[in-house]
């Protein structure tokens, strides 16, 4: 019965809702500094759980304010969860999390996260026994597995993690594997990571006895509705973006992709979003990557992931 329920949860997440409403925070997060690093957070008075959010390479705490991340977080907020988005200690170079040191003492990211959690326990509705969850993208996927396993080993109430488009941290695999329940997400056209390696990590996770599922983001047809998810974009602008993409020759007028995935960067090389649209070029390109099922965080599984987290409470 439990297996059937998990399958139902996973299938529910594959039913992508029509993307025609602008996505913005249902509750505006607090913006603050902790030990010199930016933090965005929302913590209700009596949270059912607290979700830590981990950006990918080159990212920052702003990951928590991206359209697709907001879409996922909104579902969790509406179910009573709090969330926290901060950033890696490395703020130059690749801006990556340290995923190679499993120590709460010597890993600068893990140690600061432990102090940040203590601060939240002191100052918010989070209690020492409040369930801890994590969501991470790419390098953040590795980090969320390391964070989840190390914190669980240290006695923190880690309930589940969700690695998006990234493998488990190497030291997690070398020290018994991920034993924390996990909701893994891969994208079918991802050219950055090895999906087979991620599938192997998910199987290893399940083999420890942990509840573990994997979801696959599938490619979608090109439609102007996708760009209406960006709050600054209106109907006319979304249609103009769609028309500009068709004009590259990479899609036909029905929205079917005409070129190989590897040829997409070249086809989009000259694409630029007019400043008058009020949306950033990166916001639009993120929606294109999500549509193509490339290496991009997606909110497509927001209901299934929230159901999975709920099931671990």
Short mmCIF file of C-alpha atoms in Angstrom, two decimals, residues 47-196:
data_model
loop_
_atom_site.label_atom_id
_atom_site.label_comp_id
_atom_site.label_asym_id
_atom_site.label_seq_id
_atom_site.Cartn_x
_atom_site.Cartn_y
_atom_site.Cartn_z
CA UNK A 47 6.03 25.52 11.29
CA UNK A 48 5.39 21.88 10.49
CA UNK A 49 8.96 21.77 9.18
CA UNK A 50 11.82 23.98 8.07
CA UNK A 51 13.21 23.65 4.52
CA UNK A 52 16.79 24.68 3.74
CA UNK A 53 17.36 25.66 0.10
CA UNK A 54 20.74 25.20 -1.62
CA UNK A 55 21.74 27.00 -4.82
CA UNK A 56 23.90 25.56 -7.58
CA UNK A 57 27.32 26.61 -8.86
CA UNK A 58 27.56 30.37 -9.28
CA UNK A 59 24.42 30.94 -7.27
CA UNK A 60 23.51 32.83 -4.13
CA UNK A 61 20.71 33.21 -1.61
CA UNK A 62 18.70 34.74 -4.48
CA UNK A 63 18.01 31.16 -5.56
CA UNK A 64 15.11 31.31 -3.11
CA UNK A 65 13.63 34.21 -5.11
CA UNK A 66 13.74 32.61 -8.57
CA UNK A 67 10.44 31.87 -10.32
CA UNK A 68 10.73 28.08 -10.28
CA UNK A 69 12.01 27.96 -6.69
CA UNK A 70 9.23 30.27 -5.54
CA UNK A 71 6.69 27.99 -7.21
CA UNK A 72 7.93 25.06 -5.10
CA UNK A 73 8.28 27.09 -1.92
CA UNK A 74 4.77 28.54 -2.23
CA UNK A 75 3.29 25.04 -2.13
CA UNK A 76 5.27 24.27 1.01
CA UNK A 77 4.39 27.60 2.67
CA UNK A 78 0.71 26.95 2.07
CA UNK A 79 1.12 23.63 3.91
CA UNK A 80 2.72 25.29 6.93
CA UNK A 81 6.44 24.91 6.22
CA UNK A 82 9.07 27.56 6.76
CA UNK A 83 12.07 27.95 4.50
CA UNK A 84 15.57 29.41 4.50
CA UNK A 85 17.81 30.29 1.56
CA UNK A 86 21.40 31.32 2.19
CA UNK A 87 24.63 31.00 0.24
CA UNK A 88 27.91 29.13 0.07
CA UNK A 89 30.90 30.47 1.97
CA UNK A 90 32.84 30.64 -1.30
CA UNK A 91 31.70 33.95 -2.78
CA UNK A 92 34.41 34.18 -5.45
CA UNK A 93 35.34 31.75 -8.19
CA UNK A 94 32.71 29.04 -8.68
CA UNK A 95 30.60 30.03 -5.64
CA UNK A 96 30.09 26.40 -4.68
CA UNK A 97 29.21 24.62 -1.48
CA UNK A 98 31.94 22.54 0.16
CA UNK A 99 30.67 19.01 -0.50
CA UNK A 100 33.91 17.19 0.39
CA UNK A 101 34.20 17.73 4.15
CA UNK A 102 31.57 15.98 6.32
CA UNK A 103 32.51 17.79 9.53
CA UNK A 104 30.27 20.25 11.35
CA UNK A 105 33.48 21.75 12.72
CA UNK A 106 35.84 22.10 9.76
CA UNK A 107 33.42 22.45 6.84
CA UNK A 108 32.71 26.21 6.75
CA UNK A 109 29.31 25.70 5.13
CA UNK A 110 28.07 22.95 7.45
CA UNK A 111 29.32 24.71 10.57
CA UNK A 112 27.63 27.98 9.59
CA UNK A 113 24.41 26.14 8.76
CA UNK A 114 24.47 24.59 12.24
CA UNK A 115 24.88 28.04 13.79
CA UNK A 116 22.18 29.46 11.52
CA UNK A 117 19.79 26.71 12.61
CA UNK A 118 20.58 27.44 16.26
CA UNK A 119 19.83 31.11 15.63
CA UNK A 120 16.48 30.23 14.08
CA UNK A 121 15.61 27.98 17.02
CA UNK A 122 16.39 30.88 19.35
CA UNK A 123 14.56 33.60 17.39
CA UNK A 124 11.66 31.99 15.48
CA UNK A 125 8.92 29.41 15.83
CA UNK A 126 11.35 26.60 15.02
CA UNK A 127 11.85 24.20 17.93
CA UNK A 128 14.76 21.76 18.40
CA UNK A 129 12.40 18.94 17.36
CA UNK A 130 11.00 20.70 14.26
CA UNK A 131 11.56 18.40 11.24
CA UNK A 132 14.33 19.56 8.91
CA UNK A 133 14.11 19.24 5.12
CA UNK A 134 16.36 20.30 2.28
CA UNK A 135 16.11 21.14 -1.42
CA UNK A 136 19.22 21.53 -3.55
CA UNK A 137 20.03 22.12 -7.22
CA UNK A 138 23.14 20.73 -8.98
CA UNK A 139 26.09 21.48 -6.65
CA UNK A 140 23.31 22.26 -4.17
CA UNK A 141 21.98 18.72 -4.74
CA UNK A 142 25.29 17.32 -3.56
CA UNK A 143 25.21 19.74 -0.66
CA UNK A 144 21.69 18.82 0.39
CA UNK A 145 22.66 15.14 0.57
CA UNK A 146 25.74 15.98 2.66
CA UNK A 147 23.77 18.40 4.85
CA UNK A 148 20.96 15.90 5.36
CA UNK A 149 23.19 12.95 6.17
CA UNK A 150 25.65 14.81 8.43
CA UNK A 151 22.90 16.59 10.35
CA UNK A 152 20.97 13.32 10.74
CA UNK A 153 24.11 11.58 11.99
CA UNK A 154 24.55 14.37 14.55
CA UNK A 155 21.05 13.85 15.91
CA UNK A 156 19.18 16.66 14.15
CA UNK A 157 15.59 15.78 13.17
CA UNK A 158 16.23 15.50 9.42
CA UNK A 159 13.09 14.18 7.73
CA UNK A 160 13.87 14.25 3.99
CA UNK A 161 15.90 15.91 1.25
CA UNK A 162 15.27 16.64 -2.42
CA UNK A 163 18.33 16.63 -4.70
CA UNK A 164 17.55 18.24 -8.08
CA UNK A 165 19.80 17.36 -11.03
CA UNK A 166 22.86 16.39 -9.06
CA UNK A 167 24.54 13.33 -7.60
CA UNK A 168 24.99 12.59 -3.92
CA UNK A 169 28.06 14.11 -2.30
CA UNK A 170 31.03 11.73 -2.83
CA UNK A 171 31.70 11.23 0.87
CA UNK A 172 28.07 10.32 1.48
CA UNK A 173 28.44 7.43 -0.96
CA UNK A 174 31.79 6.42 0.52
CA UNK A 175 30.45 6.25 4.09
CA UNK A 176 27.39 4.04 3.77
CA UNK A 177 25.25 6.01 1.37
CA UNK A 178 22.35 8.40 1.88
CA UNK A 179 20.05 6.94 4.53
CA UNK A 180 17.72 9.96 4.64
CA UNK A 181 14.43 9.77 2.67
CA UNK A 182 14.92 11.52 -0.65
CA UNK A 183 12.93 12.82 -3.61
CA UNK A 184 15.35 12.88 -6.57
CA UNK A 185 14.70 14.92 -9.72
CA UNK A 186 16.44 14.64 -13.08
CA UNK A 187 15.78 16.32 -16.43
CA UNK A 188 15.60 14.15 -19.54
CA UNK A 189 17.75 16.45 -21.71
CA UNK A 190 20.27 17.47 -19.06
CA UNK A 191 23.69 17.89 -20.67
CA UNK A 192 25.52 18.95 -17.48
CA UNK A 193 25.19 15.96 -15.15
CA UNK A 194 25.11 12.19 -15.61
CA UNK A 195 21.52 11.04 -15.15
CA UNK A 196 22.60 7.39 -14.96
#
